CSV table of C-alpha atoms and ligand atoms in Angstrom, one decimal:
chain,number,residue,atom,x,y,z
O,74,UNK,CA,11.2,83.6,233.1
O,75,UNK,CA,14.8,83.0,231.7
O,76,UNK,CA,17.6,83.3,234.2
O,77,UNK,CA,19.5,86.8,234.0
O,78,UNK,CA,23.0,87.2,234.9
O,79,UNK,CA,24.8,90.4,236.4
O,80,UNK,CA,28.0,91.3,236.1
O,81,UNK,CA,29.9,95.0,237.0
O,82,UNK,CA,33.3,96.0,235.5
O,83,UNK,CA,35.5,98.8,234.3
O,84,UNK,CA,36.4,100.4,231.2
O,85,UNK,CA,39.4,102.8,230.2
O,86,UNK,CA,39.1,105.2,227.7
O,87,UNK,CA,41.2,107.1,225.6
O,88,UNK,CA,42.0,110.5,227.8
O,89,UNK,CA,39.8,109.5,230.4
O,90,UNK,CA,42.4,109.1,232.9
O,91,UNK,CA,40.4,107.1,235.3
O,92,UNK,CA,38.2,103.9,234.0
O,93,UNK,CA,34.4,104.4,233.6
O,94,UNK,CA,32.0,102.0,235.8
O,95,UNK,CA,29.5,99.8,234.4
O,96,UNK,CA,27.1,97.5,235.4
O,97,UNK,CA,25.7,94.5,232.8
O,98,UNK,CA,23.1,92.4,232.4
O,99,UNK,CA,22.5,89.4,230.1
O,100,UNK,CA,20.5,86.0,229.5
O,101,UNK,CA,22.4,83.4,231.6
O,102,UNK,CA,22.8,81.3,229.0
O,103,UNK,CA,22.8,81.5,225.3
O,104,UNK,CA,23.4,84.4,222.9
O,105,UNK,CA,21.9,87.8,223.8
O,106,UNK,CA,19.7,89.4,220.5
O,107,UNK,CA,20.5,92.5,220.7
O,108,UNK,CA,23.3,95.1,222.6
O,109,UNK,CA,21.8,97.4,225.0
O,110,UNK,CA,23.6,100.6,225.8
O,111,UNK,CA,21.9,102.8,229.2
O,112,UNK,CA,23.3,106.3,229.8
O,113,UNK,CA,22.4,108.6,232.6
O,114,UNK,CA,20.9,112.2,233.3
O,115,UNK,CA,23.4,114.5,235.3
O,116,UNK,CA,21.6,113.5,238.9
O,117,UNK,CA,21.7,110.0,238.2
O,118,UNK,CA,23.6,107.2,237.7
O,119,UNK,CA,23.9,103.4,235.7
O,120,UNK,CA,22.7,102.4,239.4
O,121,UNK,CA,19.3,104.0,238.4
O,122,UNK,CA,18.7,101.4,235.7
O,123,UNK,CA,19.3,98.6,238.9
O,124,UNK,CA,16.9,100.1,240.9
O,125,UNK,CA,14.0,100.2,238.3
O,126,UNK,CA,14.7,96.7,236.9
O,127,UNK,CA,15.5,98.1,233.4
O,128,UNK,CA,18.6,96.0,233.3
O,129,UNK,CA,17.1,92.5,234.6
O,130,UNK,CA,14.0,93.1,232.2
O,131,UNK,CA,16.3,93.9,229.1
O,132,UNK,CA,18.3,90.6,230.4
O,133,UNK,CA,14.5,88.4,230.2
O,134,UNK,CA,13.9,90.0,226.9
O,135,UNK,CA,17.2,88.5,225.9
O,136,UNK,CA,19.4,91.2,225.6
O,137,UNK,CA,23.0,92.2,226.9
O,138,UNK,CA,22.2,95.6,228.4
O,139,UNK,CA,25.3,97.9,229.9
O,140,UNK,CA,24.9,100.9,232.0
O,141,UNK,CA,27.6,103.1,232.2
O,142,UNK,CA,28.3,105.6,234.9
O,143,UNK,CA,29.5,109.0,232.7
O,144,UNK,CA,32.4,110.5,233.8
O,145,UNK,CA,32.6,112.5,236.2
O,146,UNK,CA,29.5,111.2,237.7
O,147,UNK,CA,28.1,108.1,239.7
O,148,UNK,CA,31.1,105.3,240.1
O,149,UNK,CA,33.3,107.3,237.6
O,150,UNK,CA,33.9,110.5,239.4
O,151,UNK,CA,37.7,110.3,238.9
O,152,UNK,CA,37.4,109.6,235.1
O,153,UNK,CA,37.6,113.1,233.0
O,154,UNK,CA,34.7,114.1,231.0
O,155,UNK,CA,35.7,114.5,227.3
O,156,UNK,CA,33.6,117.8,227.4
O,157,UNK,CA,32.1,120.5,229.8
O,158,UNK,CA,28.0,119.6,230.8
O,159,UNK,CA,26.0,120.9,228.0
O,160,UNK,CA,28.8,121.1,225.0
O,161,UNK,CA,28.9,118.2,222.5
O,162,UNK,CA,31.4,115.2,223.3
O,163,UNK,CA,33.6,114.1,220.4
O,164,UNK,CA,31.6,111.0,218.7
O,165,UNK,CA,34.2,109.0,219.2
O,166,UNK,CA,33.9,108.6,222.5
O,167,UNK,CA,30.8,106.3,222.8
O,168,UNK,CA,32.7,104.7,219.8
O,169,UNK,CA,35.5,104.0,221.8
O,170,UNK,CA,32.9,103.0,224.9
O,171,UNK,CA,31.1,100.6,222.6
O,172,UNK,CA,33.7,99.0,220.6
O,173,UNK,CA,36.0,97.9,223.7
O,174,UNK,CA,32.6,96.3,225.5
O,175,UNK,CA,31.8,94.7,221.9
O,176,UNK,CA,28.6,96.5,221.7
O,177,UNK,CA,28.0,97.3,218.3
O,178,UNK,CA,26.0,97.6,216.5
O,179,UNK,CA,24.3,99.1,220.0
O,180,UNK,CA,20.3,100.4,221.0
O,181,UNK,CA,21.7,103.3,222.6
O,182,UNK,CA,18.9,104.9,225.6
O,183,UNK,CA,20.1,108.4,226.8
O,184,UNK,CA,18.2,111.1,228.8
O,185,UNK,CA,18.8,114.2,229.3
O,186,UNK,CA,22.3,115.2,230.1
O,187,UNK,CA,23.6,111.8,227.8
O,188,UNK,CA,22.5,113.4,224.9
O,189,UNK,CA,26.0,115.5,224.9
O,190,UNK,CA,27.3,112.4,224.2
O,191,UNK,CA,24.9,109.9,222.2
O,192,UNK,CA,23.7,112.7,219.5
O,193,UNK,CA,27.3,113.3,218.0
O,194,UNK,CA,27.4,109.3,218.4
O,195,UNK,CA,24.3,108.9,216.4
O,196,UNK,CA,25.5,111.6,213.6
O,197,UNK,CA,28.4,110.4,213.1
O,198,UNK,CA,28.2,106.4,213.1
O,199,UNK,CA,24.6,105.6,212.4
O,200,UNK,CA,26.2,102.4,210.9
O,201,UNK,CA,27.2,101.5,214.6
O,202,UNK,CA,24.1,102.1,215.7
O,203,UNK,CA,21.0,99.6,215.5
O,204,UNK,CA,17.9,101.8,217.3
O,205,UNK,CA,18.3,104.7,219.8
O,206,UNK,CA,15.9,105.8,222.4
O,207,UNK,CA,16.3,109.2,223.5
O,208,UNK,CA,14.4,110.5,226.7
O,209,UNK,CA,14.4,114.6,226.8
O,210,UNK,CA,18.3,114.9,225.8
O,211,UNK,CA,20.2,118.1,226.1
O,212,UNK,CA,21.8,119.5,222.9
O,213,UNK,CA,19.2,118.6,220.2
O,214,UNK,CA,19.7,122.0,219.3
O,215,UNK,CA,23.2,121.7,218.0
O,216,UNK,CA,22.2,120.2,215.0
O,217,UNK,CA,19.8,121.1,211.7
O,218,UNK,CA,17.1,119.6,210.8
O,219,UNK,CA,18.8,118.5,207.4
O,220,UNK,CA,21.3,116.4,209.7
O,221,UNK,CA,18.4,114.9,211.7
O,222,UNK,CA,16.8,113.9,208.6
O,223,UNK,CA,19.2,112.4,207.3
O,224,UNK,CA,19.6,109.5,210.2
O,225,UNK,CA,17.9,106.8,208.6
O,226,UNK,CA,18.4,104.6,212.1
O,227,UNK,CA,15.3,103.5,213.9
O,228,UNK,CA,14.6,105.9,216.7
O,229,UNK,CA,11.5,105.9,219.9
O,230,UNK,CA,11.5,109.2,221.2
O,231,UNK,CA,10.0,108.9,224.6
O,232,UNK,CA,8.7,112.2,225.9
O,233,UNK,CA,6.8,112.8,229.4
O,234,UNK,CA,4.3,114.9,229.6
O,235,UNK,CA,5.2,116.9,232.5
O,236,UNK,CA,9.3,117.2,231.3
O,237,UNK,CA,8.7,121.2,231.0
O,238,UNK,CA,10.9,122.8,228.3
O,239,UNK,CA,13.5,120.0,227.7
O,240,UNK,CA,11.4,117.5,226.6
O,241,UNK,CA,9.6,119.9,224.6
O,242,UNK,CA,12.4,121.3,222.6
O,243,UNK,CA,14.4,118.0,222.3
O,244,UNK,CA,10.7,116.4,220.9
O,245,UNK,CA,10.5,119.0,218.4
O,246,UNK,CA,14.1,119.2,217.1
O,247,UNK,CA,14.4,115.0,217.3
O,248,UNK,CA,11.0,114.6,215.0
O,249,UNK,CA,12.8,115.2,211.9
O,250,UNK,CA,14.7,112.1,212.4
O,251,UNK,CA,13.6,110.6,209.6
O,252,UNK,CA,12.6,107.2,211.2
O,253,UNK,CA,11.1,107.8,214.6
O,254,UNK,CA,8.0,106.9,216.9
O,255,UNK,CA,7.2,108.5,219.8
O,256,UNK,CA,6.0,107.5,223.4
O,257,UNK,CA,4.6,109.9,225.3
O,258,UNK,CA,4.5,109.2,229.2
O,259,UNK,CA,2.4,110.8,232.4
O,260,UNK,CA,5.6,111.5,234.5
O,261,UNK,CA,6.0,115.1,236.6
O,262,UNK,CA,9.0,116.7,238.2
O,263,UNK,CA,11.8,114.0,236.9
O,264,UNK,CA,12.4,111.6,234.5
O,265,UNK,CA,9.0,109.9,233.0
O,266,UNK,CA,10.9,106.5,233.5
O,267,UNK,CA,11.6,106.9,237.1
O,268,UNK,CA,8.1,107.3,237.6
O,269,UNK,CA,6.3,104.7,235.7
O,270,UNK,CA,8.7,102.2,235.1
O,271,UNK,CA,6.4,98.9,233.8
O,272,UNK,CA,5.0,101.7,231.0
O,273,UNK,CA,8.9,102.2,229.9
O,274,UNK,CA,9.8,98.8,230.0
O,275,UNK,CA,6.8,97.9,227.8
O,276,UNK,CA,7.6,100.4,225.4
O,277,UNK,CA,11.3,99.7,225.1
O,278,UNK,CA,11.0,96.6,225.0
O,279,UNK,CA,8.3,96.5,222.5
O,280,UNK,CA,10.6,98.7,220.5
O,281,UNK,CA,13.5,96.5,220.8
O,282,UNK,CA,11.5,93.5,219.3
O,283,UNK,CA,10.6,95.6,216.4
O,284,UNK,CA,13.9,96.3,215.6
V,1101,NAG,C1,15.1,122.9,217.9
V,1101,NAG,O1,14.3,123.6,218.8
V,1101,NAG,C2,14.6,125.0,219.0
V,1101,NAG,C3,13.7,125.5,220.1
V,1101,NAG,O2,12.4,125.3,219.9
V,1101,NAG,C4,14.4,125.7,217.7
V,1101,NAG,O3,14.7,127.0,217.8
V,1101,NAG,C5,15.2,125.0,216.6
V,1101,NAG,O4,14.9,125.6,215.3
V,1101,NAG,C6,15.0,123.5,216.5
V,1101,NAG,N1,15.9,122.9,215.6
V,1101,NAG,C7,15.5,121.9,214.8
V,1101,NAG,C8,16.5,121.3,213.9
V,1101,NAG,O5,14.3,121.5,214.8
């Protein structure tokens, strides 16, 4: 297996006020493939992604992967949020995230509560965006089908077969993006990933090679 290295740092966005933790992985040597960007659900944190080995297996696979902690949450409690929990964040904010970490263009992954910020992301600068993963995201409802259909980026919507209404509605409003597979996952009670996480890793990663 290739060596992996680990790093943690800071970032400071615009009207943030206080920096935003992250946590990064990469091969120890060499060039990384692809840019990896991990957000959170509103119980968890980038420390998640550590736990289940998503960030060291990104690393083998030869990718830089960061996982932020969103503010207000995790490491960045004293950083602002750009919006109130369940209204859209301005695009520009993951813009601004993935620009000063020289991510683009960026796989973004974001469950649930991250999808405040990675769906305005995604409809607004596909171009900066090379493949995103959404697992049961809030606010899928905020857009049109039309607008869906028109993100021509490569998308694997992973959707666990126990994630009750969320995953439900965010699967049905995300398959009109109009270049999508989907994964569906046994997982009950929280997030499919937390509960089977070689299954995710295969998937993802088999995703990320296809990209
Ligand atoms: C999203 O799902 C909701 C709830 O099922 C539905 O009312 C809405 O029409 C869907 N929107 C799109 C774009 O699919």
């Amino acid at each position: 297996m290739a060596a992996v290295k680990m790093t943690e740092g800071s970032v400071q966005v615009e009207g943030c006020k206080a920096p935003l933790f992250y946590r990064q992985s990469g091969p120890a040597s060499g060039d990384a493939k692809l840019s990896v960007l991990l957000l959170h659900g509103i119980r968890f944190s980038s420390e998640n992604w550590l736990n289940i080995g998503t960030l060291e297996t990104l690393a083998k696979a030869g990718c830089r992967a960061v996982a932020i902690d969103l503010p207000g949450l995790g490491q960045s409690k004293s950083a602002q949020a750009p919006a109130a929990v369940g209204e859209l964040a301005p695009a520009g904010f993951l813009k601004e995230v993935c620009e000063q970490l020289s991510l683009t263009p960026v796989v973004v992954v974001s469950p649930s509560l991250s999808g405040m910020y990675s769906l305005p992301f995604l409809m607004q600068h596909p171009s900066l965006i090379r493949g995103y993963v959404p697992v049961a995201p809030i606010c899928t409802e905020k857009f049109t089908a039309e607008q869906y259909q028109s993100v021509k980026v490569p998308a694997l919507i992973v959707y666990g077969d126990q994630d009750a209404q969320l995953g439900e509605v965010s699967l049905r409003n995300l398959s009109s993006l109009s270049n999508h597979k989907v994964v569906v996952m046994k997982g009950a009670g929280h997030p499919c990933y937390l509960d089977d996480p070689d299954t995710w890793h295969k998937a993802l990663t088999d995703f990320l090679s296809s990209l």
